[in-house]
Short mmCIF file of C-alpha atoms and ligand atoms in Angstrom, two decimals:
data_model
loop_
_atom_site.label_atom_id
_atom_site.label_comp_id
_atom_site.label_asym_id
_atom_site.label_seq_id
_atom_site.Cartn_x
_atom_site.Cartn_y
_atom_site.Cartn_z
CA MET A 1 0.46 0.28 0.09
CA ILE A 2 1.38 3.46 -1.17
CA SER A 3 0.03 7.31 0.03
CA VAL A 4 -1.59 9.66 -1.90
CA GLN A 5 0.64 11.71 -1.56
CA ALA A 6 3.73 9.23 -2.47
CA ALA A 7 1.81 8.11 -5.19
CA GLN A 8 1.62 12.05 -6.52
CA GLN A 9 5.34 12.28 -6.02
CA HIS A 10 6.32 8.82 -7.59
CA ILE A 11 3.69 10.51 -10.83
CA LEU A 12 5.90 13.78 -10.69
CA ASP A 13 9.44 12.52 -10.27
CA ARG A 14 8.83 10.33 -13.66
CA VAL A 15 7.79 13.64 -15.58
CA THR A 16 10.24 15.45 -17.41
CA ALA A 17 10.10 16.47 -20.72
CA THR A 18 7.59 19.68 -20.92
CA ALA A 19 6.02 19.81 -24.66
CA PRO A 20 7.44 22.20 -27.01
CA PRO A 21 6.96 25.13 -27.50
CA GLU A 22 4.66 26.73 -30.06
CA ILE A 23 3.06 29.95 -31.05
CA VAL A 24 -0.75 31.28 -31.13
CA PRO A 25 -2.92 34.37 -31.68
CA LEU A 26 -3.83 36.27 -28.72
CA PRO A 27 -7.83 35.20 -29.03
CA ARG A 28 -6.18 31.45 -28.83
CA ALA A 29 -4.39 31.47 -26.12
CA LEU A 30 -7.01 31.06 -23.14
CA GLY A 31 -6.28 28.52 -21.28
CA ARG A 32 -2.96 27.67 -22.50
CA VAL A 33 0.18 27.80 -20.52
CA LEU A 34 2.89 30.69 -21.26
CA ALA A 35 5.95 29.09 -22.55
CA GLU A 36 8.49 31.62 -22.16
CA ASP A 37 8.20 34.97 -19.56
CA VAL A 38 6.50 37.65 -21.00
CA ARG A 39 7.87 40.84 -20.00
CA ALA A 40 6.84 44.94 -20.89
CA VAL A 41 8.94 46.44 -23.24
CA PHE A 42 7.26 49.84 -22.65
CA ASP A 43 5.89 51.72 -19.68
CA VAL A 44 1.35 50.88 -19.04
CA PRO A 45 0.22 53.29 -19.24
CA PRO A 46 2.65 54.54 -21.88
CA THR A 47 2.02 58.68 -20.98
CA ASP A 48 0.27 60.22 -17.74
CA ASN A 49 -3.28 60.56 -18.33
CA SER A 50 -7.00 61.37 -16.94
CA ALA A 51 -8.49 59.32 -15.06
CA VAL A 52 -12.32 61.37 -15.41
CA ASP A 53 -13.87 63.61 -17.78
CA GLY A 54 -13.38 67.34 -16.40
CA TYR A 55 -10.39 70.37 -16.61
CA ALA A 56 -6.82 69.52 -16.63
CA VAL A 57 -4.66 72.35 -14.49
CA SER A 58 -1.77 73.38 -12.74
CA ALA A 59 -1.57 72.93 -9.60
CA ALA A 60 0.26 76.27 -9.22
CA ASP A 61 -3.99 77.47 -9.88
CA ILE A 62 -5.57 76.09 -7.32
CA PRO A 63 -7.52 78.06 -4.76
CA ALA A 64 -6.52 77.01 -0.83
CA ALA A 65 -10.03 78.42 0.22
CA GLY A 66 -13.03 79.66 -1.81
CA GLN A 67 -12.80 79.36 -6.05
CA ALA A 68 -10.35 80.12 -8.11
CA SER A 69 -10.96 81.82 -12.38
CA LEU A 70 -9.47 79.61 -14.87
CA GLU A 71 -10.04 80.74 -19.16
CA VAL A 72 -10.62 77.30 -21.04
CA ILE A 73 -8.04 77.45 -24.04
CA ALA A 74 -8.36 74.09 -25.63
CA ASP A 75 -10.40 70.79 -25.44
CA LEU A 76 -8.78 66.82 -25.90
CA PRO A 77 -10.48 63.64 -25.97
CA ALA A 78 -8.62 60.99 -25.22
CA GLY A 79 -6.42 59.70 -28.12
CA ARG A 80 -5.02 63.28 -29.34
CA VAL A 81 -2.15 64.90 -27.55
CA PHE A 82 -1.31 68.95 -26.89
CA PRO A 83 0.35 70.62 -28.65
CA GLY A 84 1.38 73.60 -26.71
CA VAL A 85 1.90 73.75 -22.86
CA LEU A 86 -0.29 74.81 -20.06
CA ARG A 87 0.39 78.48 -18.71
CA ALA A 88 -0.66 80.16 -15.43
CA GLY A 89 -4.22 80.87 -15.33
CA GLN A 90 -5.15 78.22 -18.13
CA ALA A 91 -6.97 75.30 -17.98
CA ILE A 92 -7.78 72.18 -20.87
CA ARG A 93 -11.26 70.60 -21.49
CA ILE A 94 -9.83 66.94 -21.38
CA MET A 95 -11.51 63.44 -21.73
CA THR A 96 -10.58 60.09 -19.65
CA GLY A 97 -7.76 58.76 -20.90
CA ALA A 98 -6.11 61.63 -22.70
CA PRO A 99 -2.43 61.99 -22.21
CA MET A 100 -2.40 64.83 -19.39
CA PRO A 101 -1.17 68.34 -21.31
CA ALA A 102 2.91 69.62 -20.50
CA GLY A 103 2.37 71.94 -17.51
CA ALA A 104 -0.87 70.37 -16.05
CA ASP A 105 -0.76 68.38 -12.70
CA THR A 106 -4.04 67.94 -11.45
CA VAL A 107 -7.39 67.53 -13.28
CA TYR A 108 -10.89 68.54 -12.52
CA PRO A 109 -13.89 66.46 -12.50
CA GLN A 110 -16.29 68.08 -14.49
CA GLU A 111 -18.66 67.73 -12.51
CA ILE A 112 -17.45 70.04 -9.65
CA VAL A 113 -16.61 73.45 -11.82
CA GLN A 114 -18.67 76.25 -13.20
CA ARG A 115 -18.55 76.45 -16.95
CA ASP A 116 -19.47 79.59 -18.75
CA GLY A 117 -18.08 79.74 -22.27
CA ALA A 118 -14.25 79.84 -21.57
CA ARG A 119 -14.24 80.90 -18.11
CA LEU A 120 -13.90 78.08 -15.37
CA ALA A 121 -14.38 78.60 -11.78
CA ILE A 122 -13.16 76.14 -9.65
CA PRO A 123 -12.75 74.87 -5.68
CA SER A 124 -10.13 74.08 -4.08
CA LEU A 125 -8.21 70.50 -4.48
CA GLY A 126 -5.92 68.11 -4.38
CA ARG A 127 -2.33 68.39 -6.01
CA GLY A 128 -2.49 65.77 -8.54
CA ALA A 129 -5.95 64.57 -8.21
CA ASN A 130 -7.98 62.00 -11.04
CA VAL A 131 -4.27 61.67 -12.51
CA ARG A 132 -3.27 57.91 -13.78
CA TYR A 133 0.40 58.07 -14.03
CA ARG A 134 2.86 56.53 -16.59
CA GLY A 135 3.84 52.53 -15.32
CA GLU A 136 1.56 52.35 -12.83
CA ASP A 137 0.04 49.73 -14.41
CA VAL A 138 2.88 47.42 -15.84
CA ARG A 139 6.59 49.34 -15.81
CA ALA A 140 8.98 48.55 -19.16
CA GLY A 141 11.51 45.78 -18.12
CA GLU A 142 9.10 43.75 -15.32
CA VAL A 143 8.63 40.31 -15.71
CA ILE A 144 4.83 40.82 -15.54
CA LEU A 145 4.05 37.01 -17.00
CA PRO A 146 6.36 34.66 -15.47
CA ALA A 147 6.54 30.83 -18.07
CA GLY A 148 4.13 28.64 -16.43
CA SER A 149 1.60 30.89 -16.30
CA VAL A 150 -1.92 29.48 -17.56
CA LEU A 151 -3.58 32.15 -19.52
CA ARG A 152 -6.48 33.76 -18.27
CA PRO A 153 -8.66 36.35 -19.47
CA GLN A 154 -6.83 38.91 -17.63
CA GLU A 155 -3.18 37.90 -19.09
CA LEU A 156 -4.99 37.80 -22.42
CA GLY A 157 -5.79 41.31 -21.69
CA VAL A 158 -2.15 42.69 -20.15
CA ALA A 159 -0.63 40.82 -23.31
CA ALA A 160 -3.10 42.53 -25.72
CA SER A 161 -2.01 46.07 -23.13
CA LEU A 162 2.00 45.68 -24.27
CA GLY A 163 0.61 45.54 -28.17
CA LEU A 164 1.47 41.06 -28.45
CA PRO A 165 -0.50 39.58 -30.75
CA LEU A 166 1.02 36.60 -30.48
CA LEU A 167 1.99 34.07 -27.21
CA PRO A 168 4.85 31.34 -27.01
CA VAL A 169 2.65 29.09 -25.35
CA ARG A 170 3.33 25.22 -24.36
CA GLN A 171 1.66 22.39 -26.91
CA ARG A 172 -1.09 20.73 -25.30
CA PRO A 173 -0.34 17.25 -23.79
CA ARG A 174 -2.19 14.54 -26.25
CA VAL A 175 -4.31 11.91 -24.06
CA ALA A 176 -5.34 9.35 -25.66
CA LEU A 177 -8.35 8.00 -23.96
CA LEU A 178 -9.73 4.33 -23.92
CA SER A 179 -12.56 2.28 -21.66
CA THR A 180 -11.92 -1.11 -20.94
CA GLY A 181 -14.55 -3.78 -20.82
CA ASP A 182 -16.90 -5.99 -22.48
CA GLU A 183 -20.16 -4.54 -20.10
CA VAL A 184 -19.58 -1.13 -21.52
CA ALA A 185 -21.64 0.30 -24.80
CA GLU A 186 -20.71 3.09 -26.20
CA PRO A 187 -24.09 5.83 -25.73
CA GLY A 188 -25.78 5.79 -28.79
CA ASP A 189 -25.37 2.43 -29.56
CA GLU A 190 -28.12 -0.12 -28.56
CA ARG A 191 -27.26 -1.40 -24.95
CA LYS A 192 -27.28 -5.04 -25.11
CA PRO A 193 -28.48 -7.22 -21.05
CA GLY A 194 -26.32 -7.28 -18.61
CA GLN A 195 -24.00 -3.64 -20.23
CA ILE A 196 -24.07 -0.16 -18.49
CA TYR A 197 -22.64 2.61 -21.15
CA ASP A 198 -19.51 4.33 -21.20
CA SER A 199 -19.54 7.32 -18.69
CA ASN A 200 -16.15 7.33 -17.71
CA ARG A 201 -14.59 7.98 -21.20
CA PHE A 202 -16.88 11.25 -21.44
CA SER A 203 -16.18 12.06 -18.11
CA LEU A 204 -12.38 11.73 -18.47
CA ARG A 205 -12.58 13.47 -21.91
CA GLY A 206 -13.99 16.61 -19.84
CA LEU A 207 -11.06 16.42 -17.17
CA VAL A 208 -8.26 16.02 -19.90
CA GLU A 209 -9.70 19.34 -21.98
CA ALA A 210 -10.89 21.11 -19.06
CA ALA A 211 -6.45 20.35 -18.01
CA GLY A 212 -5.57 21.65 -21.13
CA GLY A 213 -5.29 18.29 -23.07
CA ALA A 214 -6.03 17.50 -26.52
CA VAL A 215 -7.45 13.88 -26.57
CA ILE A 216 -7.47 10.88 -29.03
CA ASP A 217 -10.20 9.13 -28.39
CA TYR A 218 -9.13 5.44 -28.73
CA GLY A 219 -13.22 4.04 -27.61
CA ILE A 220 -14.19 1.24 -25.93
CA VAL A 221 -12.09 -1.83 -26.40
CA PRO A 222 -13.07 -5.70 -25.45
CA ASP A 223 -11.47 -7.27 -22.53
CA ARG A 224 -9.61 -9.14 -24.90
CA PHE A 225 -6.24 -9.43 -24.77
CA ASP A 226 -4.69 -9.12 -28.05
CA GLU A 227 -6.75 -6.09 -28.87
CA LEU A 228 -5.98 -4.04 -25.73
CA SER A 229 -2.36 -4.61 -26.22
CA ALA A 230 -2.35 -3.79 -30.26
CA ARG A 231 -4.37 -0.73 -28.44
CA LEU A 232 -2.67 0.40 -26.40
CA THR A 233 1.09 0.16 -28.43
CA GLU A 234 -1.16 1.81 -30.77
CA ALA A 235 -1.75 5.12 -28.84
CA ALA A 236 1.77 5.09 -26.56
CA GLY A 237 2.67 5.62 -30.69
CA ILE A 238 0.82 8.93 -30.61
CA ALA A 239 0.46 9.97 -27.18
CA ASP A 240 2.14 11.93 -23.97
CA ILE A 241 -0.48 10.03 -22.02
CA VAL A 242 -1.94 6.77 -22.01
CA LEU A 243 -5.01 6.60 -19.95
CA THR A 244 -7.08 3.92 -19.71
CA SER A 245 -10.27 3.00 -16.68
CA GLY A 246 -11.27 -0.21 -16.07
CA GLY A 247 -9.32 -3.62 -15.93
CA VAL A 248 -7.06 -2.93 -13.34
CA SER A 249 -8.40 -4.87 -10.08
CA VAL A 250 -8.35 -8.83 -9.43
CA GLY A 251 -11.26 -9.78 -11.39
CA ASP A 252 -10.48 -12.40 -13.42
CA HIS A 253 -11.27 -9.85 -16.85
CA ASP A 254 -9.34 -7.04 -15.75
CA LEU A 255 -6.23 -7.58 -18.73
CA VAL A 256 -4.69 -3.82 -18.19
CA LYS A 257 -2.31 -5.45 -15.66
CA ALA A 258 -2.06 -8.71 -17.90
CA VAL A 259 -0.77 -6.23 -21.15
CA LEU A 260 1.52 -4.32 -19.44
CA GLN A 261 3.25 -6.62 -17.67
CA GLU A 262 4.40 -7.94 -20.85
CA SER A 263 5.76 -4.49 -22.01
CA GLY A 264 7.30 -3.56 -18.79
CA GLY A 265 7.59 -0.49 -17.19
CA ILE A 266 4.15 -0.11 -15.22
CA ASP A 267 3.36 0.11 -11.71
CA PHE A 268 0.33 -1.29 -9.68
CA TRP A 269 -0.67 0.23 -6.78
CA GLN A 270 -3.05 -0.29 -3.81
CA VAL A 271 -3.20 3.09 -3.12
CA ALA A 272 -4.65 4.02 0.13
CA MET A 273 -7.28 6.00 -0.12
CA GLN A 274 -10.71 5.57 -0.51
CA PRO A 275 -12.45 5.33 -3.43
CA GLY A 276 -10.15 4.79 -6.02
CA ARG A 277 -7.81 2.05 -4.69
CA PRO A 278 -6.40 0.04 -7.15
CA LEU A 279 -3.91 2.30 -9.89
CA ALA A 280 -1.70 0.95 -12.28
CA VAL A 281 1.52 3.63 -13.14
CA GLY A 282 3.99 3.88 -15.37
CA ARG A 283 5.58 4.28 -18.86
CA ILE A 284 4.26 1.92 -21.99
CA GLY A 285 6.78 3.19 -25.17
CA ARG A 286 7.31 6.75 -25.14
CA ALA A 287 4.24 7.59 -23.23
CA HIS A 288 3.19 7.92 -19.42
CA PHE A 289 0.34 5.48 -18.71
CA PHE A 290 -2.14 5.49 -16.29
CA GLY A 291 -4.50 2.81 -15.94
CA LEU A 292 -7.82 4.40 -14.50
CA PRO A 293 -9.83 2.28 -11.96
CA GLY A 294 -13.43 1.71 -13.81
CA ASN A 295 -16.23 2.77 -11.16
CA PRO A 296 -17.08 6.17 -12.17
CA VAL A 297 -16.83 8.60 -9.25
CA ALA A 298 -12.89 6.77 -8.75
CA SER A 299 -11.84 7.54 -11.94
CA MET A 300 -12.95 11.02 -12.00
CA LEU A 301 -10.74 11.00 -8.93
CA THR A 302 -7.72 9.38 -9.61
CA PHE A 303 -7.63 11.28 -12.79
CA HIS A 304 -7.94 14.96 -10.35
CA LEU A 305 -5.52 13.66 -7.72
CA PHE A 306 -2.38 11.37 -10.34
CA VAL A 307 -3.25 12.16 -14.10
CA ARG A 308 -3.40 16.26 -13.49
CA PRO A 309 -0.94 17.18 -11.47
CA ALA A 310 1.56 14.90 -14.45
CA LEU A 311 -0.43 16.35 -17.32
CA TRP A 312 -0.20 19.82 -15.86
CA LYS A 313 3.70 19.32 -15.45
CA LEU A 314 4.07 18.15 -18.84
CA ALA A 315 2.14 21.38 -20.23
CA GLY A 316 4.56 23.07 -18.33
CA ARG A 317 2.29 24.92 -15.37
CA ARG A 318 3.90 26.13 -12.38
CA GLU A 319 1.01 25.10 -10.40
CA LEU A 320 0.35 21.63 -9.71
CA PHE A 321 -1.98 21.12 -7.24
CA PRO A 322 -5.49 22.81 -7.02
CA ALA A 323 -6.34 25.43 -4.17
CA ARG A 324 -7.77 24.40 -0.69
CA PHE A 325 -9.30 25.30 2.30
CA HIS A 326 -10.97 24.43 5.57
CA ALA A 327 -14.74 24.29 6.30
CA LEU A 328 -17.09 22.88 8.86
CA ALA A 329 -18.34 19.35 9.04
CA ALA A 330 -21.93 20.06 8.75
CA GLU A 331 -22.48 16.61 9.59
CA PRO A 332 -21.43 13.53 11.04
CA MET A 333 -18.51 11.45 8.74
CA ARG A 334 -17.50 8.03 8.97
CA LYS A 335 -13.51 7.37 7.96
CA LYS A 336 -11.59 5.01 8.65
CA THR A 337 -7.69 5.49 9.93
CA GLY A 338 -4.61 4.56 7.07
CA ARG A 339 -6.51 5.83 4.25
CA ARG A 340 -7.30 8.90 2.52
CA GLU A 341 -10.90 9.24 1.79
CA PHE A 342 -12.62 11.45 -0.58
CA LYS A 343 -16.01 12.84 0.08
CA ARG A 344 -18.06 14.44 -2.87
CA GLY A 345 -19.25 18.15 -0.40
CA ILE A 346 -21.71 20.71 -0.84
CA LEU A 347 -20.43 24.00 0.23
CA ALA A 348 -22.80 26.80 2.31
CA TYR A 349 -21.67 29.94 3.64
CA THR A 350 -23.56 30.50 7.27
CA ASP A 351 -22.52 32.74 9.96
CA ARG A 352 -20.40 30.41 11.40
CA GLY A 353 -18.32 30.85 8.03
CA TRP A 354 -17.48 28.02 5.29
CA GLU A 355 -19.79 24.80 6.19
CA VAL A 356 -19.17 21.82 3.79
CA ARG A 357 -22.20 18.85 3.49
CA THR A 358 -21.96 15.48 2.26
CA THR A 359 -24.15 14.55 -1.39
CA GLY A 360 -25.75 11.58 0.36
CA PRO A 361 -24.36 7.76 -0.28
CA GLN A 362 -20.92 7.63 -1.17
CA GLY A 363 -20.18 4.53 -3.35
CA SER A 364 -17.62 4.54 -6.22
CA GLY A 365 -20.30 4.00 -8.32
CA ILE A 366 -22.62 6.68 -7.35
CA LEU A 367 -21.58 9.49 -10.12
CA SER A 368 -24.22 11.85 -9.97
CA SER A 369 -22.38 12.80 -6.62
CA MET A 370 -20.60 14.07 -8.33
CA VAL A 371 -23.40 16.13 -10.25
CA HIS A 372 -24.38 17.43 -6.71
CA ALA A 373 -20.95 18.08 -5.35
CA ASP A 374 -19.15 21.69 -5.70
CA CYS A 375 -15.98 20.35 -3.81
CA PHE A 376 -14.01 17.09 -2.43
CA ILE A 377 -13.98 16.86 1.14
CA VAL A 378 -10.24 15.78 2.21
CA LEU A 379 -10.00 13.81 4.75
CA GLU A 380 -6.20 12.94 6.05
CA GLU A 381 -4.81 8.99 6.43
CA GLU A 382 -4.78 9.63 10.15
CA ARG A 383 -7.81 10.51 10.60
CA GLY A 384 -10.37 8.82 12.47
CA ASP A 385 -14.79 9.66 12.27
CA VAL A 386 -15.43 13.13 12.06
CA ALA A 387 -17.97 15.03 14.08
CA THR A 388 -20.01 17.95 13.30
CA GLY A 389 -18.12 21.64 13.62
CA GLU A 390 -15.10 19.64 12.54
CA ARG A 391 -12.53 21.21 10.82
CA VAL A 392 -11.96 19.61 7.31
CA TRP A 393 -10.31 20.34 4.28
CA VAL A 394 -11.92 21.69 1.00
CA GLU A 395 -11.05 21.38 -2.60
CA PRO A 396 -13.76 23.21 -5.24
CA PHE A 397 -13.81 22.20 -8.09
CA ALA A 398 -14.86 25.52 -9.39
CA LEU A 399 -11.38 27.06 -8.22
CA SER A 400 -8.99 23.85 -10.54
P1 LIG B 1 -12.99 -2.63 -13.17
O1 LIG B 1 -12.53 -2.24 -12.65
O2 LIG B 1 -13.77 -2.91 -15.02
O3 LIG B 1 -13.32 -4.47 -12.94
O4 LIG B 1 -14.90 -2.33 -13.23
C1 LIG B 1 -14.80 -1.86 -12.51
C2 LIG B 1 -17.08 -1.38 -12.52
O5 LIG B 1 -16.41 0.21 -13.16
C3 LIG B 1 -17.65 -2.16 -12.57
O6 LIG B 1 -18.70 -2.28 -12.46
C4 LIG B 1 -17.61 -1.24 -14.03
O7 LIG B 1 -18.74 -1.71 -15.13
C5 LIG B 1 -17.24 -0.34 -14.01
N1 LIG B 1 -16.80 0.34 -15.30
C6 LIG B 1 -16.07 -0.21 -15.82
N2 LIG B 1 -15.51 0.68 -17.42
C7 LIG B 1 -16.79 1.72 -17.04
C8 LIG B 1 -16.79 2.92 -18.00
N3 LIG B 1 -16.00 3.32 -18.86
N4 LIG B 1 -17.86 3.49 -17.71
C9 LIG B 1 -18.47 3.33 -16.43
N5 LIG B 1 -18.34 2.03 -15.75
C10 LIG B 1 -17.59 1.54 -16.47
MG1 LIG B 2 -13.39 -4.29 -16.44
#
């Protein structure tokens, strides 16, 4: 028996390569992993500019109390640069985003002044009010997006603000995906007596794609040694990761083991966790191999724990594990010591803070528990039964 943490460490130690880089246009870069640091080559914003629609003045003309009267000498829309210099007694009508005119250092919002033709009456105001300064967003020379960052909408916006139309990203790791089992039928096909529809290939496909991988679908492979062996070998020839579900336990027809024992380089682990104990991990040809359990919740959970960090490392990401935080148990939870247990949880914010309850029955075949859940509840190895009100770890699905 091996611990979850030891299994994760073994897996990550084996992932030494990173997917090669490619250049993609900004509109196609969402969710990709940056392959190189992005360094600002100029300040953003490039000039001091107005934060409001109003009037640019020089601090020397601001009255300490009462009002002062200035002459409005020009109109400055955003995108236009004032060619001259503001002199004593003058103001310039300025729009949000327009560069500060030379000689001006403060902007009056239009709401607090009175204008009468070319005359402008201004009250007292702090020097430098309503000015956005050159470089206050990004400084020239700064690494604003480090290599290994996942490109979210805000990273794309920052890259665009630096004028970059293309970004170097890591190629998506290729993940060959197949289901094993004579009992497994393709959705859309007729389901024969004794058969169930393949759910794993679809939830796993979603997990792979959400994690930034590209799926190569190898369909359903029956429990036949030759066919499984041929399909796995073929998949290993083109994929970075080969992912199967089913056939790794100790049943008569659990052939993944038998096939892979032939090719060597595979470990079969009983991981000290619930659900999802049997797991096959190793290499097949040049690909990383993960044989996940057949039970639908177990296959999703083992993906989350073991495959995704490997995929993320391959994709060049810096962060390999999801965020987690503490919540209070809203109900008692059964827990066996000596293994890490993962329950499907539902979070709620109450006057006691974050609380979590389970989705109900926690069988590893109850896939609908994943639908009702918004987090995994993670109960550590050494822990026993959990009483209401105890602190537990939760890993929200939406944060990963
Ligand atoms: P196995 O590890 O192959 O013995 O499978 C364990 C359990 O998971 C059995 O109840 C299988 O029917 C079920 N199972 C295996 N593969 C799938 C699949 N692709 N989709 C849904 N359930 C599956
Ligand atoms: Mg099977």
